[in-house]
Amino acid sequence: MRTTAILATATALACAAGLARADGKLNIYNWTDYTAPDLIAKFEAATGIDVTLDTYDTNETLLAKMQAGARGYDIIVPSHNFIPIFIPGGLVQAVDVATMPNFANVDERWRFPAWDPEQKYSAPFHWGTSSVAYRRDLLGHELTSLRDFFEPAEELRGRIMGFETPEEIVNLGHLYLGQAFCNENPEEMQKVQDLLVAQKPYILAYSSEGVNDRLINGDAIIANQWNGNAFRGRITAAEQGKDLAYAYPVEGVIAWADGLLVPTTAENVENARIFMNFVMDPENMALQSDFTGFAGPITGQDAHMSEELRGAPEIEMPADAKMVFSFACNAAAQGLIDRVWTNVLR
Amino acid sequence: MALLPARAPLRRTLGLLPAVAIILAFMVVPVAIMAVFSFLVPRSFGGVEWTFSTDAYVQILFERMLDDSLRFSPGYLMIVLRSFGLALLATVSCLLVGFPVAWFMARRPPGERNLWVLLITIPFWTNQLVRTFAWIIILGRNGVIEAPFRWAGILDQGATLGLMYSNLAITVGLTYTFIPLMVLPIYASLEKLDFSLVEAAADLYSSRLATFRRVVIPLARPGIIAGCLLVFIPSLGAFIQPDLLGGGKKLMLGTLVQFQFTTARNWPFGAAIAMVLLALVMVVLILHARAARPHPAPGGGQ
């Protein structure tokens, strides 16, 4: 494609400044199934940098490895709630993302986030939300409040599914009650516990797997769900003539975002900066989104995304929807969450 | 057992070495690691601090209040009781299903028996997770069991038998998973059973029930006890079945341990619960050792 070729050349030129000393290596340490092969191929072709990929599957694994002093990684991809552990911990270095040319492409909403207010350390990457997905055809109306989930009407009882992860469901409870996450106030935690205990008899199952299956076969009508999964669920449901929707309740949805960061121990810092700049290009981020099915932070990337993903209501959040970011709780708050969960399940 | 020659002790010790090494490497060392971890302090984001503490054990029975006082909290005790209850239920249902199967196998002609043993073990070749998932399809709404009811109009479109996500589903799952562990030991003891004893009992006008109770059961007892233990112990710590078939709505000991090591990020507490679970299993095993002690019988026992 002509435009692709032009853009690729442009990108290569944009990077040319760094290119002279850039040849060499870039070691990326990313989540499993989270790095688009097309993106890497394009990056290698444009810059001549040789990319090596290694993967992990939880933030805790990444953190533990970095805390143990792991060397040899130039790019890591922690979630927003872990970034505030990495920065003060001295595990990552400042690379002045805000001064990179492609930073101009970053959507206003994703600039200078709370977890990196000066955008010194992190380049924005994918983001997503969790809320509830529901069978609109069985519910009979739009789901506008989490009331349907937490205090279900007669016909919904026994057909509600919640996530198995206590943080997720406790956070959703806080959201419904208008309380803060990682709450250490015993009275407010008690309220969440009462809410979940009252909801429990109406719960079909607490599970994070097979949620789409249960919704599509009608076992469940409302279920906790991630936006990316709800997107895939809706496509499958539609093939069977069923109407699955992702809700943006008035109380809000829980949001997360991942960032690209450079560890203090990185050996190819300049190449890492070239990569960060490269990813903040609309066409390149679109490659990533097409591969993962999650939204990106770059203005204009939609135009390059697949038809299915472009304009998908699960991915493109309505402008008036409220989103609240979760964060990593300290041991005391985490302990309270675990206690609430144990009391709910005992 | 054949008598060993006089110089056997050395050879016997050497011969035991591989077994001892395996027990050391795969049992003693992991258990020791768990024991050590159970006395440490959890770090905020996973892992442990190397500080000695008994908090993990205190936490099992007591809740630390905000003013640092301790209050008795039965939450975890309930989980222990529930796990025992479900494990017991699974054991009884395995016994009820397994004994007739073992009896049937033992009564086949000798050449045919190996085939039956093979058939019993075949499901073991498939991953436990896959086999458990299959039950979701069988028990679920519109599943294999419900579909005919719905088709016949006995069950309304919106209604369900509610088989899935219940204690019944967990028991079915556990029974299905562990049944070979019940059948095989019982079969082993029934196979050795001298059926002329059963005939003799009949000749002496013993009723069928009395023969079963006073001849078959006592002779099959070692197999029954072994089978019950082999089913009971893994059921006590099972977490796949409660999670997938019970809908994760009620914590069991196994799920509780798994939860502490993953989302709760409290390794010492997880290790402490695992140690308690181990202690409970030890109690069961000691009771077994007592029950299995040969009864003093005239003429010198077994």
XYZ file of C-alpha atoms in Angstrom:
648
model
C 0.000 0.000 0.000
C 1.237 3.403 -1.010
C 0.247 5.260 2.122
C 1.798 2.572 4.253
C 5.047 2.861 2.371
C 5.027 6.629 2.707
C 4.275 6.455 6.391
C 6.893 3.813 6.957
C 9.451 5.995 5.229
C 8.331 8.972 7.263
C 8.686 7.004 10.455
C 12.086 5.795 9.407
C 13.106 9.365 8.671
C 11.723 10.573 11.968
C 13.874 8.006 13.665
C 16.881 8.663 11.484
C 18.428 10.996 14.019
C 18.759 8.216 16.482
C 19.453 5.627 13.846
C 23.179 6.200 13.442
C 23.994 4.762 16.837
C 20.710 2.889 17.162
C 21.516 -0.274 15.312
C 21.559 -2.983 17.701
C 19.151 -4.574 20.010
C 15.944 -3.956 21.884
C 14.733 -6.397 24.512
C 11.029 -6.104 25.230
C 9.449 -7.724 28.267
C 5.683 -7.684 27.761
C 2.483 -9.499 28.740
C 1.780 -12.792 26.964
C -0.048 -12.335 23.613
C 0.248 -8.592 23.946
C 2.855 -7.674 21.313
C 1.655 -7.479 17.699
C 4.075 -9.404 15.445
C 3.275 -6.990 12.591
C 4.313 -4.066 14.747
C 7.651 -5.655 15.588
C 8.328 -6.619 11.969
C 7.581 -3.079 10.867
C 9.778 -1.624 13.614
C 12.686 -3.872 12.703
C 12.345 -3.037 9.014
C 12.139 0.692 9.676
C 14.992 0.996 12.163
C 17.253 -1.993 11.685
C 16.979 -2.682 15.394
C 16.772 -6.328 16.332
C 13.899 -7.005 18.751
C 13.832 -9.829 21.274
C 10.622 -10.546 23.143
C 10.096 -12.141 26.528
C 6.738 -12.420 28.302
C 5.094 -12.537 31.742
C 1.511 -12.890 32.864
C 1.053 -10.884 36.036
C 2.204 -7.497 37.289
C 3.441 -9.261 40.401
C 5.805 -11.435 38.330
C 7.211 -8.400 36.563
C 7.626 -6.506 39.829
C 9.261 -9.417 41.616
C 11.713 -9.874 38.756
C 12.622 -6.200 38.597
C 12.961 -6.014 42.377
C 15.318 -8.964 42.209
C 17.485 -6.831 39.919
C 16.831 -8.548 36.577
C 18.963 -7.130 33.758
C 18.630 -7.252 30.016
C 15.201 -5.687 29.498
C 14.832 -2.338 27.743
C 11.036 -2.023 27.715
C 8.587 -3.281 30.348
C 4.804 -2.870 30.350
C 3.335 -2.601 33.873
C -0.272 -1.554 34.472
C -1.084 1.922 35.764
C -1.704 0.634 39.298
C 1.805 -0.786 39.464
C 3.602 2.165 37.871
C 3.570 4.097 41.193
C 5.447 1.177 42.725
C 8.064 1.137 39.970
C 8.828 4.884 39.868
C 9.580 5.653 43.544
C 11.216 2.256 43.833
C 13.866 3.482 41.381
C 13.160 0.508 39.124
C 12.584 2.629 36.020
C 14.383 5.621 34.555
C 13.169 8.977 33.255
C 13.167 9.095 29.454
C 11.122 12.311 28.980
C 8.289 10.835 26.963
C 6.584 14.247 26.780
C 9.413 15.583 24.602
C 9.147 12.832 21.989
C 7.840 13.968 18.565
C 4.930 11.511 18.461
C 3.733 12.504 21.912
C 1.638 15.089 20.023
C -0.503 12.146 18.819
C -1.534 11.116 22.318
C -5.197 11.710 23.078
C -5.777 14.508 25.592
C -7.350 12.029 28.027
C -4.181 9.948 28.244
C -1.646 12.750 28.646
C 0.017 13.375 31.995
C -1.914 10.715 33.944
C -2.027 10.650 37.745
C 0.505 7.816 37.890
C 3.123 9.770 35.893
C 2.005 13.423 36.042
C 4.937 14.835 34.082
C 5.053 11.927 31.637
C 8.731 11.513 32.312
C 8.703 7.744 32.593
C 5.822 6.132 30.756
C 4.541 6.113 27.194
C 0.791 5.363 27.155
C -0.140 1.956 25.762
C -3.419 -0.020 25.733
C -6.237 0.802 28.094
C -9.524 -0.866 28.894
C -12.413 -1.061 31.302
C -14.380 -3.600 33.285
C -18.054 -3.361 34.101
C -20.909 -5.757 33.334
C -22.032 -7.349 30.094
C -25.674 -8.345 29.715
C -28.157 -10.028 27.426
C -30.159 -7.038 26.263
C -32.779 -9.310 24.669
C -33.402 -11.148 27.960
C -33.154 -8.115 30.240
C -35.591 -6.166 28.095
C -34.057 -2.758 28.748
C -30.750 -0.915 28.657
C -28.678 -1.483 31.750
C -28.041 1.985 33.119
C -27.340 1.313 36.785
C -25.384 -1.337 38.667
C -28.557 -1.793 40.726
C -29.600 -4.507 38.247
C -26.367 -6.317 39.090
C -26.208 -5.841 42.856
C -29.915 -5.785 43.728
C -31.463 -7.792 40.905
C -35.197 -7.944 40.244
C -37.021 -11.240 40.740
C -36.511 -12.556 37.199
C -32.758 -11.895 37.277
C -32.080 -13.772 40.490
C -29.776 -16.724 40.056
C -28.664 -15.423 36.682
C -25.984 -12.987 37.793
C -22.259 -13.741 37.490
C -19.440 -11.984 39.302
C -15.676 -12.026 38.788
C -13.719 -14.388 40.966
C -11.127 -11.709 41.705
C -12.049 -10.090 45.024
C -10.492 -6.712 44.099
C -12.667 -6.471 41.022
C -15.965 -7.232 42.672
C -15.191 -5.237 45.813
C -14.206 -2.266 43.633
C -17.442 -2.550 41.691
C -19.282 -2.538 45.035
C -17.425 0.640 46.062
C -18.336 2.174 42.724
C -22.023 1.357 43.225
C -21.978 2.753 46.775
C -19.970 5.813 45.750
C -16.997 4.922 47.951
C -13.252 5.061 47.339
C -11.210 2.037 46.197
C -8.604 0.461 48.510
C -10.799 1.577 51.330
C -9.486 1.246 54.867
C -12.606 2.611 56.532
C -14.179 -0.349 58.381
C -17.721 1.031 58.119
C -17.496 1.477 54.362
C -15.959 -1.973 53.968
C -18.833 -3.328 56.068
C -21.283 -1.722 53.623
C -19.593 -3.427 50.693
C -19.649 -6.719 52.568
C -23.378 -6.334 53.348
C -24.027 -5.540 49.700
C -22.127 -8.608 48.478
C -23.644 -10.906 51.107
C -27.129 -9.744 50.113
C -26.287 -10.255 46.436
C -24.766 -13.703 46.888
C -27.994 -15.775 46.875
C -28.725 -14.351 43.438
C -25.296 -15.187 42.044
C -25.076 -18.074 39.586
C -21.294 -18.323 39.902
C -18.202 -16.303 40.668
C -15.965 -16.927 37.712
C -13.685 -15.077 35.366
C -13.727 -17.817 32.741
C -16.449 -18.909 30.368
C -18.384 -15.714 31.053
C -19.367 -15.241 27.397
C -20.469 -18.888 27.156
C -22.786 -18.523 30.144
C -24.250 -15.292 28.776
C -24.774 -16.658 25.287
C -26.441 -19.891 26.445
C -28.670 -17.888 28.756
C -27.436 -19.291 32.086
C -26.570 -15.746 33.059
C -28.236 -12.491 32.069
C -25.806 -10.045 33.694
C -22.129 -10.793 34.272
C -18.973 -8.972 35.290
C -16.881 -8.583 32.144
C -13.841 -6.908 30.573
C -14.578 -4.656 27.618
C -12.305 -6.553 25.206
C -13.996 -9.861 26.099
C -17.447 -8.287 25.857
C -16.535 -7.147 22.345
C -15.671 -10.691 21.287
C -18.768 -12.022 23.102
C -21.048 -9.643 21.236
C -19.682 -10.783 17.853
C -20.210 -14.471 18.741
C -23.672 -13.817 20.210
C -24.752 -11.889 17.131
C -23.872 -14.883 14.941
C -26.473 -16.844 16.953
C -29.035 -14.066 16.812
C -28.523 -13.030 20.424
C -28.016 -9.522 21.731
C -25.097 -9.114 24.109
C -24.152 -5.621 25.273
C -21.501 -4.005 27.450
C -22.884 -1.589 30.026
C -21.688 1.901 30.897
C -23.674 2.341 34.123
C -24.120 5.830 35.628
C -21.986 4.778 38.602
C -19.044 4.366 36.222
C -16.750 1.657 34.918
C -13.402 0.543 36.332
C -10.484 1.476 34.119
C -6.924 0.278 33.692
C -4.121 1.383 31.408
C -0.707 -0.046 30.621
C 2.420 1.992 29.992
C 5.757 1.387 28.292
C 8.620 2.036 30.704
C 12.391 1.702 30.639
C 14.000 -0.195 33.529
C 16.957 1.380 35.309
C 19.007 -1.639 34.265
C 18.243 -1.209 30.529
C 21.262 -1.421 28.219
C 19.670 0.019 25.062
C 17.961 3.124 26.394
C 18.099 5.048 23.127
C 16.493 2.165 21.227
C 13.796 1.961 23.881
C 13.025 5.664 23.320
C 12.850 5.080 19.562
C 10.392 2.253 20.181
C 8.218 4.362 22.500
C 8.044 7.106 19.900
C 7.290 4.517 17.207
C 4.341 3.091 19.124
C 2.789 6.543 19.623
C 2.159 6.697 15.860
C -1.534 6.195 14.877
C -0.873 3.518 12.308
C 1.482 1.580 14.554
C -0.810 1.671 17.579
C -3.635 0.516 15.285
C -1.575 -2.608 14.473
C -1.351 -3.250 18.201
C -5.098 -2.734 18.754
C -6.018 -5.023 15.876
C -3.866 -7.717 17.404
C -5.032 -7.428 21.039
C -8.573 -6.124 20.616
C -7.945 -3.369 23.144
C -8.153 0.374 22.633
C -5.106 2.579 22.321
C -4.381 6.146 23.431
C -3.489 7.620 20.052
C -5.660 10.143 18.167
C -6.413 9.012 14.653
C -5.534 5.362 15.159
C -9.169 4.350 14.538
C -8.842 5.094 10.851
C -6.264 2.317 10.575
C -8.043 -0.261 12.732
C -10.118 -3.195 11.444
C -13.737 -2.478 10.616
C -15.026 -4.663 13.460
C -13.001 -2.910 16.105
C -13.542 0.605 14.809
C -16.546 2.143 16.498
C -17.152 -0.920 18.688
C -19.077 0.459 21.680
C -17.080 -1.737 24.071
C -13.797 -0.228 22.911
C -14.779 3.339 22.122
C -16.208 4.617 25.350
C -19.108 7.106 25.156
C -17.780 10.577 25.916
C -20.068 11.019 28.926
C -19.236 7.656 30.521
C -17.513 7.882 33.866
C -14.408 5.841 34.468
C -12.573 5.324 37.700
C -9.057 3.938 37.848
C -8.286 1.127 40.230
C -4.956 1.174 42.024
C -2.749 -1.298 43.841
C -3.858 -1.426 47.470
C -1.434 -1.490 50.373
C -1.290 -4.532 52.648
C -3.864 -3.151 55.116
C -6.471 -2.376 52.448
C -5.741 -5.643 50.659
C -6.213 -7.478 53.952
C -9.649 -5.895 54.372
C -10.640 -6.901 50.829
C -9.597 -10.486 51.529
C -11.525 -10.503 54.778
C -14.677 -9.206 53.100
C -14.322 -11.841 50.399
C -13.800 -14.639 52.912
C -16.862 -13.488 54.831
C -18.920 -13.438 51.647
C -17.836 -16.920 50.636
C -17.775 -18.699 53.956
C 7.551 -62.504 52.298
C 10.633 -64.591 51.630
C 13.227 -64.623 54.380
C 16.199 -62.407 53.679
C 19.734 -63.729 54.007
C 21.748 -62.560 56.974
C 23.783 -59.931 55.109
C 20.672 -58.213 53.824
C 20.660 -55.053 56.006
C 23.345 -53.240 53.974
C 21.852 -54.248 50.654
C 18.451 -53.320 51.922
C 19.650 -49.890 53.020
C 21.219 -49.262 49.627
C 18.113 -50.493 47.886
C 16.026 -48.058 49.884
C 18.169 -45.063 48.929
C 16.266 -44.056 45.760
C 12.975 -44.147 47.620
C 14.396 -42.126 50.490
C 15.884 -39.615 48.062
C 12.568 -39.186 46.289
C 10.697 -38.733 49.553
C 13.276 -36.197 50.690
C 13.279 -34.211 47.463
C 9.593 -34.262 46.664
C 8.000 -34.411 50.083
C 10.186 -33.387 52.986
C 11.834 -30.399 51.317
C 8.619 -28.835 49.878
C 6.796 -29.361 53.157
C 9.727 -27.806 55.014
C 9.608 -24.779 52.687
C 5.897 -24.407 53.370
C 6.480 -24.753 57.084
C 9.127 -22.016 57.018
C 6.964 -19.688 54.898
C 4.025 -20.134 57.249
C 6.049 -18.429 59.981
C 6.999 -15.346 57.949
C 5.314 -11.994 57.240
C 3.652 -11.282 53.869
C 5.037 -8.468 51.734
C 2.558 -5.961 50.365
C 2.823 -7.041 46.759
C 3.496 -10.759 47.067
C 6.452 -12.642 48.468
C 7.545 -12.678 52.097
C 9.552 -10.681 54.602
C 12.088 -12.738 56.474
C 10.672 -11.909 59.892
C 9.432 -14.570 62.282
C 5.730 -14.365 63.065
C 2.925 -16.684 64.128
C 0.287 -14.300 62.787
C -0.622 -16.591 59.933
C -1.752 -19.268 62.385
C -3.477 -16.825 64.738
C -5.382 -15.492 61.728
C -7.004 -18.856 61.119
C -9.068 -18.642 64.282
C -8.933 -15.010 65.288
C -9.591 -11.725 63.627
C -7.323 -8.830 64.544
C -9.549 -5.867 65.338
C -8.588 -2.262 64.652
C -7.494 -1.746 68.256
C -5.178 -4.746 67.842
C -7.258 -6.990 70.097
C -8.108 -10.468 68.898
C -11.628 -11.687 68.384
C -12.630 -15.267 67.702
C -13.824 -15.558 64.126
C -15.321 -18.820 62.924
C -15.041 -17.973 59.219
C -12.128 -20.252 58.397
C -13.361 -22.955 60.743
C -16.570 -23.068 58.707
C -14.480 -23.588 55.595
C -12.646 -26.491 57.255
C -15.956 -28.057 58.289
C -17.452 -27.592 54.836
C -14.412 -29.162 53.202
C -14.678 -32.132 55.553
C -18.382 -32.443 54.832
C -17.970 -32.402 51.073
C -14.955 -34.723 51.156
C -16.974 -37.145 53.286
C -19.906 -36.920 50.908
C -17.614 -37.604 47.950
C -16.068 -40.579 49.784
C -19.449 -42.119 50.602
C -20.716 -41.644 47.061
C -17.483 -43.119 45.635
C -17.912 -46.106 47.956
C -21.556 -46.626 46.972
C -20.710 -46.503 43.280
C -17.257 -48.076 43.501
C -17.964 -51.179 45.562
C -20.471 -52.755 43.143
C -18.128 -51.965 40.265
C -15.187 -53.590 42.053
C -17.362 -56.582 42.929
C -18.446 -56.938 39.322
C -14.830 -56.789 38.135
C -13.633 -59.322 40.684
C -16.323 -61.775 39.574
C -15.269 -61.701 35.914
C -13.157 -64.576 34.567
C -9.457 -63.885 35.353
C -8.525 -63.229 31.715
C -11.146 -60.540 31.391
C -10.288 -58.646 34.567
C -7.274 -56.802 33.199
C -9.458 -55.342 30.483
C -11.815 -53.968 33.131
C -8.926 -52.506 35.116
C -7.745 -50.820 31.947
C -11.220 -49.421 31.265
C -11.382 -47.989 34.783
C -8.046 -46.215 34.369
C -8.662 -44.799 30.884
C -10.409 -41.620 32.128
C -7.263 -40.958 34.168
C -5.374 -40.387 30.936
C -7.325 -37.205 30.293
C -6.579 -34.006 32.141
C -8.686 -33.495 35.262
C -9.610 -29.983 34.171
C -11.005 -31.180 30.861
C -13.022 -33.919 32.542
C -14.426 -31.414 35.011
C -15.345 -29.025 32.226
C -17.310 -31.816 30.585
C -19.630 -31.866 33.581
C -20.492 -28.211 33.008
C -21.910 -29.261 29.648
C -23.774 -32.192 31.187
C -25.217 -30.418 34.218
C -25.674 -26.885 32.896
C -28.788 -25.108 31.733
C -29.741 -26.643 28.376
C -27.208 -29.358 29.191
C -27.514 -33.021 28.335
C -29.685 -33.724 31.387
C -31.940 -30.695 31.177
C -32.495 -30.658 27.437
C -34.913 -33.651 27.315
C -37.014 -32.167 30.156
C -37.239 -28.906 28.286
C -37.978 -30.649 25.018
C -40.796 -32.613 26.666
C -42.234 -29.397 28.035
C -41.807 -30.462 31.673
C -39.416 -27.585 32.218
C -40.362 -24.038 31.241
C -38.062 -22.050 29.006
C -36.810 -19.814 31.801
C -36.704 -22.513 34.488
C -33.804 -24.770 35.377
C -33.277 -27.884 37.453
C -30.452 -26.024 39.159
C -28.044 -28.950 38.947
C -25.065 -26.816 38.066
C -23.212 -24.685 40.613
C -24.393 -26.619 43.652
C -22.992 -28.954 46.292
C -24.517 -31.751 44.239
C -22.437 -30.710 41.227
C -19.278 -30.578 43.374
C -19.988 -34.046 44.792
C -20.630 -35.450 41.329
C -17.399 -33.891 40.070
C -15.342 -35.207 42.980
C -16.895 -38.656 42.706
C -16.209 -38.829 39.011
C -12.630 -37.641 39.392
C -11.626 -39.900 42.252
C -13.682 -43.044 41.632
C -10.785 -45.102 40.209
C -8.947 -44.539 43.484
C -11.847 -46.260 45.250
C -12.499 -49.040 42.743
C -8.936 -50.279 42.327
C -8.015 -50.979 45.991
C -11.394 -52.608 46.659
C -10.993 -54.684 43.526
C -7.522 -55.709 44.670
C -8.857 -57.078 47.946
C -11.974 -58.649 46.418
C -9.879 -60.341 43.760
C -7.941 -62.167 46.469
C -11.126 -63.039 48.312
C -11.730 -66.743 48.409
C -15.277 -67.055 47.136
C -15.608 -70.526 48.594
C -15.965 -68.692 51.917
C -19.065 -66.994 50.554
C -20.375 -70.372 49.435
C -19.579 -71.825 52.822
C -21.562 -69.052 54.476
C -24.488 -69.792 52.206
C -24.210 -73.505 52.997
C -24.451 -72.624 56.658
C -27.744 -70.860 56.027
C -26.405 -67.367 56.260
C -28.661 -64.857 54.559
C -27.193 -62.876 51.653
C -27.068 -59.727 53.747
C -25.404 -61.489 56.652
C -22.841 -63.048 54.310
C -22.083 -59.672 52.859
C -21.809 -58.012 56.255
C -19.925 -60.743 58.098
C -17.812 -62.352 55.374
C -17.312 -60.049 52.384
C -16.938 -56.706 54.139
C -14.421 -57.881 56.760
C -12.303 -59.488 54.055
C -12.512 -56.459 51.774
C -11.911 -54.080 54.661
C -8.289 -53.191 53.883
C -9.283 -52.271 50.320
C -12.303 -50.272 51.467
C -10.243 -48.321 53.995
C -7.463 -47.663 51.492
C -9.994 -46.545 48.865
C -11.761 -44.234 51.300
C -8.451 -42.612 52.271
C -7.338 -42.218 48.668
C -10.604 -40.450 47.849
C -11.021 -38.487 51.065
C -7.574 -36.916 51.185
C -7.464 -35.363 47.702
C -11.138 -34.348 48.017
C -10.267 -32.384 51.130
C -7.815 -30.232 49.208
C -9.591 -30.179 45.840
C -10.085 -26.778 44.269
C -10.916 -27.388 40.622
C -14.320 -28.976 41.257
C -15.560 -26.467 43.863
C -14.421 -23.675 41.605
C -15.803 -24.871 38.276
C -18.831 -26.914 39.359
C -19.667 -25.107 42.592
C -19.384 -21.746 40.881
C -16.735 -20.580 43.324
C -19.502 -19.457 45.646
C -18.200 -21.237 48.700
C -14.586 -21.387 49.740
C -13.077 -24.780 50.412
C -9.687 -25.461 51.952
C -8.137 -25.998 48.514
C -9.630 -22.828 47.019
C -8.652 -20.873 50.122
C -5.001 -21.892 49.784
C -4.997 -21.114 46.072
C -6.620 -17.730 46.761
C -3.956 -16.787 49.334
C -1.113 -17.511 46.940
C -2.670 -15.671 43.990
C -4.988 -12.699 44.366
C -4.713 -12.247 48.132
C -0.884 -12.239 47.915
C -0.601 -13.606 51.449
C 1.819 -16.489 51.076
C 2.415 -17.125 54.807
C -1.322 -17.449 55.439
C -1.686 -19.785 52.448
C 1.229 -21.844 53.771
C -0.288 -21.912 57.271
C -3.615 -23.201 55.930
C -1.756 -25.813 53.900
C 0.048 -26.909 57.073
C -3.267 -27.181 58.918
C -4.663 -29.208 56.037
C -1.608 -31.462 56.257
C -2.126 -31.876 60.001
C -5.776 -32.820 59.447
C -4.759 -35.411 56.887
C -2.225 -36.785 59.384
C -5.002 -37.202 61.939
C -7.060 -39.118 59.401
C -4.065 -41.316 58.578
C -3.389 -42.044 62.259
C -7.018 -43.031 62.719
C -6.625 -45.272 59.696
C -3.477 -46.881 61.078
C -5.455 -47.724 64.205
C -8.446 -49.031 62.310
C -6.294 -51.125 60.011
C -4.408 -52.752 62.853
C -5.059 -56.477 62.473
C -7.625 -57.762 64.906
C -6.188 -60.257 67.309
C -7.633 -63.471 65.968
C -7.249 -66.976 67.234
C -4.335 -68.632 65.529
C -2.207 -65.523 64.985
C -3.996 -63.033 62.699
C -3.335 -62.348 59.041
